CSV table of C-alpha atoms and ligand atoms in Angstrom, one decimal:
chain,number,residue,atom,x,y,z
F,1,UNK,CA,0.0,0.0,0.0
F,2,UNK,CA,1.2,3.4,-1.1
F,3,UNK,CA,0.2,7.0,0.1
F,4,UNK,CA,-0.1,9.8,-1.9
F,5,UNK,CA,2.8,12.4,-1.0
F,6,UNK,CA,3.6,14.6,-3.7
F,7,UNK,CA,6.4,15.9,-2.6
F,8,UNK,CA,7.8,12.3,-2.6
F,9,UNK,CA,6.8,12.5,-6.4
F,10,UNK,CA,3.9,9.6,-6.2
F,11,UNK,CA,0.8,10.1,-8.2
F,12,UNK,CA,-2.6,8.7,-8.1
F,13,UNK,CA,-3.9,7.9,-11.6
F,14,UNK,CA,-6.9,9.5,-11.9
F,15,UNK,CA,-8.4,6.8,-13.9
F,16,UNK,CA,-7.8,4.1,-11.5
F,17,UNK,CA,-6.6,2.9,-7.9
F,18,UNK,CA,-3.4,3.3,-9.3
F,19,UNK,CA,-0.2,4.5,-7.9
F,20,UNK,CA,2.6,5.6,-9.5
F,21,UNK,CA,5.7,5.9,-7.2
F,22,UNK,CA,9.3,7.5,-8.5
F,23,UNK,CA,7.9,10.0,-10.9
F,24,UNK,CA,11.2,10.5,-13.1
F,25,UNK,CA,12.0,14.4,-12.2
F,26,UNK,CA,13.9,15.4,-15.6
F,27,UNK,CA,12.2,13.5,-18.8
F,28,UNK,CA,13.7,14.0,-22.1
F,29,UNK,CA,12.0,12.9,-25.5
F,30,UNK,CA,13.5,12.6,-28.9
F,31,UNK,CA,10.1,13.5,-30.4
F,32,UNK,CA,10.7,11.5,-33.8
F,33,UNK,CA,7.9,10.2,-36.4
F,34,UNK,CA,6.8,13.4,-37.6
F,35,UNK,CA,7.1,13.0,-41.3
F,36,UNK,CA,6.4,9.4,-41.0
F,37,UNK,CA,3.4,10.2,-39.5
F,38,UNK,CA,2.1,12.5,-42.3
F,39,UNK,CA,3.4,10.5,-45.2
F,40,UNK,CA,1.7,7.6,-43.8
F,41,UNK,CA,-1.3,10.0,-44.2
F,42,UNK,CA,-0.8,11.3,-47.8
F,43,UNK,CA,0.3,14.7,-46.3
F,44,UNK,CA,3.1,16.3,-46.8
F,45,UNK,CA,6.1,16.3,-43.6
F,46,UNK,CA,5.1,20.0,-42.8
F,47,UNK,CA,1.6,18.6,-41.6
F,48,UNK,CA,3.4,16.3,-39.2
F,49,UNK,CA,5.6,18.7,-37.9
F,50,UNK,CA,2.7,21.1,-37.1
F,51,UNK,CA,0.5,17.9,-35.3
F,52,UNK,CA,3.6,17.0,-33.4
F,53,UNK,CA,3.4,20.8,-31.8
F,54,UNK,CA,0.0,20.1,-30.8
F,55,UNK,CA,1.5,16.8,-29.0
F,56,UNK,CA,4.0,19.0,-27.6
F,57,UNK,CA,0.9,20.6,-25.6
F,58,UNK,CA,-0.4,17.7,-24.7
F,59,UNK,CA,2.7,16.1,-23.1
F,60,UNK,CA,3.4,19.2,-21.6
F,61,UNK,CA,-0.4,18.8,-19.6
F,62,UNK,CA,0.8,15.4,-18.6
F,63,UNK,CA,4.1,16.5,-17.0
F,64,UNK,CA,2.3,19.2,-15.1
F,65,UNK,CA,-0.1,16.5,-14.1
F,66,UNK,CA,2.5,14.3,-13.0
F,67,UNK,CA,4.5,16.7,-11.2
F,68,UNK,CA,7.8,16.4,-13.0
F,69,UNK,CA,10.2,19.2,-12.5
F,70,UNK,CA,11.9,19.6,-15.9
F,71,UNK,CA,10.6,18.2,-19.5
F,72,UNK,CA,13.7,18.5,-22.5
F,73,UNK,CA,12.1,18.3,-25.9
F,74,UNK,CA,14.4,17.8,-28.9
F,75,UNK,CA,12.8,20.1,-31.2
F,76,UNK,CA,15.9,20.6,-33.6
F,77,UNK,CA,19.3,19.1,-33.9
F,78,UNK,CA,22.0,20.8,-35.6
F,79,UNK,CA,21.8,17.8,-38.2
F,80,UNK,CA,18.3,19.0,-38.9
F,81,UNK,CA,19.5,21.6,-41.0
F,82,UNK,CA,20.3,19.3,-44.1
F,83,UNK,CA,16.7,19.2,-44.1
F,84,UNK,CA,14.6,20.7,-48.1
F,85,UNK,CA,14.8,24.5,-47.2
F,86,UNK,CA,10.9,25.0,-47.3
F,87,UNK,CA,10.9,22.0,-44.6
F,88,UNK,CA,13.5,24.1,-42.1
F,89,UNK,CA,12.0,26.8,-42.9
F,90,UNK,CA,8.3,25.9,-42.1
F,91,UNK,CA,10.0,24.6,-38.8
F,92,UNK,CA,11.2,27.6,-38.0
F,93,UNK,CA,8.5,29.3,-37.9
F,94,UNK,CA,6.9,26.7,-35.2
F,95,UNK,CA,7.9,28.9,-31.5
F,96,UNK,CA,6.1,31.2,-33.0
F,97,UNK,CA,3.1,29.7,-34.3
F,98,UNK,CA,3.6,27.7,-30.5
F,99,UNK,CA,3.7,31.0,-28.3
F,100,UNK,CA,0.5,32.6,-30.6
F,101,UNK,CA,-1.3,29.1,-29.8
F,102,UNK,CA,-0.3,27.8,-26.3
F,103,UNK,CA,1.2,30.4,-24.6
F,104,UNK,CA,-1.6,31.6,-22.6
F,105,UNK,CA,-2.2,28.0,-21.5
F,106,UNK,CA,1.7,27.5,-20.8
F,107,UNK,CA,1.4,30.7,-18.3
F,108,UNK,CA,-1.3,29.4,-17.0
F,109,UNK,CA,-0.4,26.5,-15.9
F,110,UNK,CA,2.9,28.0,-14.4
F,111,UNK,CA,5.5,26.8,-16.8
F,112,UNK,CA,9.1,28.1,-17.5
F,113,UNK,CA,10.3,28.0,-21.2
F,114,UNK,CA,13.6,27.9,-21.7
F,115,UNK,CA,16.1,26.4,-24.3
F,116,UNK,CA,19.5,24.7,-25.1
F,117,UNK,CA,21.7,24.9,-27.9
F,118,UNK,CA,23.3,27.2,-30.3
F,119,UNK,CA,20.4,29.5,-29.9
F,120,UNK,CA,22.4,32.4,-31.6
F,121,UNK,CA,23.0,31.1,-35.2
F,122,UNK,CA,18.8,30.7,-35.4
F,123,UNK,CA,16.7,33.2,-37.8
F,124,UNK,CA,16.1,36.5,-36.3
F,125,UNK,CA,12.2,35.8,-36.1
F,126,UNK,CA,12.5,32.6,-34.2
F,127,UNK,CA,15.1,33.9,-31.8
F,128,UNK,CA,12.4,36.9,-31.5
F,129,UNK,CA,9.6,34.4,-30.9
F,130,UNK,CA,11.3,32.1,-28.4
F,131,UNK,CA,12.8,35.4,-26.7
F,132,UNK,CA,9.6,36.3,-26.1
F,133,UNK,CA,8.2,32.9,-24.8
F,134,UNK,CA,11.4,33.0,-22.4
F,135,UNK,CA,10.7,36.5,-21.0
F,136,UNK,CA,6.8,36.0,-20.8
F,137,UNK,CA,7.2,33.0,-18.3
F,138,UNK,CA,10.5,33.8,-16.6
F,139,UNK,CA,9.1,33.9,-13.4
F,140,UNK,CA,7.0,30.8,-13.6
F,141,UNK,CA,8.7,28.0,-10.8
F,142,UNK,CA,6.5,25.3,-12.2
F,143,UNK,CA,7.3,22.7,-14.7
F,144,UNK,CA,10.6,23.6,-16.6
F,145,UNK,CA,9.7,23.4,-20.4
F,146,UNK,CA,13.5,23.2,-22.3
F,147,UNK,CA,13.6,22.6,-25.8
F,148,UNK,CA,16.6,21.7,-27.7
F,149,UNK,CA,17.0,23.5,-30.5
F,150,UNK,CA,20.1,23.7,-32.4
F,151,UNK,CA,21.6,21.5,-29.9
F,152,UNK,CA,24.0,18.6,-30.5
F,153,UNK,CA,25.8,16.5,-27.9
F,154,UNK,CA,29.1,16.6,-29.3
F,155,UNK,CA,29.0,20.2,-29.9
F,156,UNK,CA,27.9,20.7,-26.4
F,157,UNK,CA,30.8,18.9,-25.2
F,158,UNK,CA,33.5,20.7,-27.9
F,159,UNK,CA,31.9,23.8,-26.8
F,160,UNK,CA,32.6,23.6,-23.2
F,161,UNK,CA,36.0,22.2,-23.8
F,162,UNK,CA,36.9,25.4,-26.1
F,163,UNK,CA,36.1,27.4,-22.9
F,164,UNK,CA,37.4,25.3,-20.5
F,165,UNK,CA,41.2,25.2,-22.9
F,166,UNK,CA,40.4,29.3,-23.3
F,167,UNK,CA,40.4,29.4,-19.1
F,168,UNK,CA,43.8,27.7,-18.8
F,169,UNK,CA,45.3,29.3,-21.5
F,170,UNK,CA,44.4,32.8,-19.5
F,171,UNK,CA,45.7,30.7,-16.4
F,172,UNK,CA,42.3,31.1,-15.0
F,173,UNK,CA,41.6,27.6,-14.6
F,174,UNK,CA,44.4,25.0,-13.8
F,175,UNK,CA,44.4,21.4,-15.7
F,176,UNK,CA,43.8,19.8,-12.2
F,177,UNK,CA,40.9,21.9,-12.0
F,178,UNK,CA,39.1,20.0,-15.4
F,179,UNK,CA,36.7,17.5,-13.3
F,180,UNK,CA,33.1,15.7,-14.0
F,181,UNK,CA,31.7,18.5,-12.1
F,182,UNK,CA,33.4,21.7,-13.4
F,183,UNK,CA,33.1,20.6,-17.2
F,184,UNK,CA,29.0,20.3,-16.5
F,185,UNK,CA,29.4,23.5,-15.3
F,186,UNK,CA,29.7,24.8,-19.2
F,187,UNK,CA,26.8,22.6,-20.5
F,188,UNK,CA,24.1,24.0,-21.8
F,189,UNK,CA,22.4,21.9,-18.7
F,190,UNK,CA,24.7,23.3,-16.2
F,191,UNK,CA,21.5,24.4,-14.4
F,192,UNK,CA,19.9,21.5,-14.8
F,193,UNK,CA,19.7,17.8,-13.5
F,194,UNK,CA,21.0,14.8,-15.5
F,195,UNK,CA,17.7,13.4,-17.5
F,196,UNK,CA,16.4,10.7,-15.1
F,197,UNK,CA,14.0,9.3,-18.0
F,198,UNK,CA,14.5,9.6,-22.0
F,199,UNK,CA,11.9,8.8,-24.4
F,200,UNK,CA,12.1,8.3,-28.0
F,201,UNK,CA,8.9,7.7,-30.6
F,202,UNK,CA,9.2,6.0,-33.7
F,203,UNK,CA,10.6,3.0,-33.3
F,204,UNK,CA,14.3,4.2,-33.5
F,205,UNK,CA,16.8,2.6,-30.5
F,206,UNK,CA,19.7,5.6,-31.3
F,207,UNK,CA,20.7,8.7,-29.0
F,208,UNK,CA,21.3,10.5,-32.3
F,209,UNK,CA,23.6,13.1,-30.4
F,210,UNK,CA,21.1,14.1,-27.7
F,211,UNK,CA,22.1,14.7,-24.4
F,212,UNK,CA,25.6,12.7,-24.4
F,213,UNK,CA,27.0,13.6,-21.6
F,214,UNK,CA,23.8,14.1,-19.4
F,215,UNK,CA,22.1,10.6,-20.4
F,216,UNK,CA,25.1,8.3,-19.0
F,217,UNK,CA,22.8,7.0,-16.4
F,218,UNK,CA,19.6,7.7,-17.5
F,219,UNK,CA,16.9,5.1,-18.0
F,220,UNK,CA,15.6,5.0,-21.8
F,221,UNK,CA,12.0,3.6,-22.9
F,222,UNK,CA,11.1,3.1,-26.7
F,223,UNK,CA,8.1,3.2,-28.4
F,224,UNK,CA,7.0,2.1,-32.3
F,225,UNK,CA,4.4,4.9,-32.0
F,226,UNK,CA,5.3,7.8,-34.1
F,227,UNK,CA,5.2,11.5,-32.0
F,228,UNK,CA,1.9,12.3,-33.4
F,229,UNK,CA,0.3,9.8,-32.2
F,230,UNK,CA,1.9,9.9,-28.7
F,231,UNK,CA,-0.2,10.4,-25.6
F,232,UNK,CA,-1.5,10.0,-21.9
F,233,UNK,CA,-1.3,6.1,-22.1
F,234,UNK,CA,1.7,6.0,-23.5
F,235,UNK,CA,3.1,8.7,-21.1
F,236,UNK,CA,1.5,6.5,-18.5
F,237,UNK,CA,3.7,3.1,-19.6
F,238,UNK,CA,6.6,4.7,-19.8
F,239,UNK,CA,6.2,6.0,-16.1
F,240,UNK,CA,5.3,2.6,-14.8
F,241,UNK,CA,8.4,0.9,-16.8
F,242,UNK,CA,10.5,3.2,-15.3
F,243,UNK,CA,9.2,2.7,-11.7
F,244,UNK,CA,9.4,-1.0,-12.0
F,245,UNK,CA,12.9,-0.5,-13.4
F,246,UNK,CA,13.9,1.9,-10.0
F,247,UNK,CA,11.8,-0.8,-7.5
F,248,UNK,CA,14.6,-3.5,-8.8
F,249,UNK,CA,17.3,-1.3,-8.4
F,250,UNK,CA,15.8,-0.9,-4.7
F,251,UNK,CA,15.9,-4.4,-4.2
F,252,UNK,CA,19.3,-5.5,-4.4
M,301,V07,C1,9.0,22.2,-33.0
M,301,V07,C2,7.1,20.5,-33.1
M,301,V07,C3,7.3,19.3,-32.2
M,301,V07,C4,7.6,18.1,-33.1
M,301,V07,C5,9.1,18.0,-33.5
M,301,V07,C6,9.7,19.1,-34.3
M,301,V07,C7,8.9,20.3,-34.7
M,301,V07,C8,7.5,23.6,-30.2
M,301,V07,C9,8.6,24.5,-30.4
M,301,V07,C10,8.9,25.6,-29.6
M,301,V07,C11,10.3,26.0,-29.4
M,301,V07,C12,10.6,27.0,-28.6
M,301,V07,C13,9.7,27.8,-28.0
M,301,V07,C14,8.3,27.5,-28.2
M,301,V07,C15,8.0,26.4,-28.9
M,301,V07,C16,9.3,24.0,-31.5
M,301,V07,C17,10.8,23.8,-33.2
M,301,V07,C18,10.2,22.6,-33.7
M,301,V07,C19,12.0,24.3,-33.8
M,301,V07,F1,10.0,28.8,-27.2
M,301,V07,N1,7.5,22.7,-31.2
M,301,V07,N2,8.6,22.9,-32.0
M,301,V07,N3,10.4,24.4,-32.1
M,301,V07,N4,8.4,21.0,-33.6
């Protein structure tokens, strides 16, 4: 028998007399199956690409719901840009078209947007858009909304060494000071906890340069169903794999 604390990070399905226990605090999701999705419906991938936003909503409901402290979407990598132009480009005009749809709900329901990645070599209007997003809920303390956009692991990681080589150099740093703990520090996460839980639609078993560094002890959880068609139920098995995954850890 289980009580329902929520500051232990248990929920009560609403649905049923179930409890789930060990709510992962940090998700991550490689949100992949968008084209598939739409090809698979005669559309073209633009269509999937704009559903998948509406799943991105959706999701976002279910974190809140489940109390989970900080949800990383991969919404672009920097591979993404070899992408047909009119593809990107329609992309790029998605935290936009996301702030003029769900931002009222997003305040609403007390959530922080924020991003990672090379956010500075993105088209003026989207940096605009996501700006705005970013200033609008700054001082939200709910659910942690992250999107990666531009963002790729081993850039991350190249990134932080440059700075970390560019603090020696200006002896500001001394070799013995490069640890675990001070090259996090210039991660885009540095702010952030590892991912405790990482999700990826579609079918597909790879990382594909998400979150390198941060996943080396994260639990994944795969599913054949394609982003659009992701939702509560599925939200919900991937919760309870993960708590039966932490009760065995518990037991040994
Ligand atoms: C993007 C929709 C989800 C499916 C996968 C790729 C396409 C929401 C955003 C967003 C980003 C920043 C922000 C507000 C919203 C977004 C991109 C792609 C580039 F402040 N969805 N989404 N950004 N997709």
């Amino acid at each position: 028998m289980s009580i329902w604390l929520p500051f232990k990070k248990t929920k009560q399905k609403e649905s049923s007399n179930e409890i789930i226990e060990n709510i992962p605090s940090h998700i991550a999701i490689i949100m992949d199956g968008n084209g598939r999705w739409a090809g698979k419906k005669g559309l073209p991938r633009i269509a999937g690409h704009k559903e998948g936003m509406s799943v991105v909503r959706n999701t976002v409901r279910m974190a809140v719901k489940y109390n989970v402290d900080v949800l990383t979407l991969y919404a672009f990598s920097t591979e993404n840009w070899k992408r047909p132009k009119p593809e990107v480009d329609f992309i790029m005009k998605l935290p936009k078209e996301f702030s003029h749809v769900y931002l009222p709900e997003m305040k609403r329901n007390n959530v922080q947007i924020d991003t990672i990645g090379d956010f500075d070599s993105l088209p003026t209007h989207t940096k605009k858009a996501i700006q705005h997003a970013k200033d609008e809920t700054k001082h939200n303390d709910g659910l942690k909304l992250n999107f990666a956009l531009n963002y790729g692991g081993r850039y991350e990681i190249i990134r932080a060494i440059k700075q970390i080589a560019t603090a020696c150099e200006a002896k500001e740093m001394d070799i013995e000071e490069i640890t675990e703990s001070s090259l996090e520090q210039y991660l885009y996460t540095n702010h952030l906890r590892d991912p405790d839980l990482l999700i990826r639609t579609s079918g597909e078993k790879r990382l594909s340069n998400f979150l390198l560094w941060q996943s080396a002890y994260t639990e994944f959880w795969f599913t054949e169903a394609l982003w659009p068609d992701f939702n509560e139920t599925l939200f919900e098995e991937a919760l309870k794999e993960y708590e039966k995954r932490k009760r065995r850890y518990g037991g040994v």
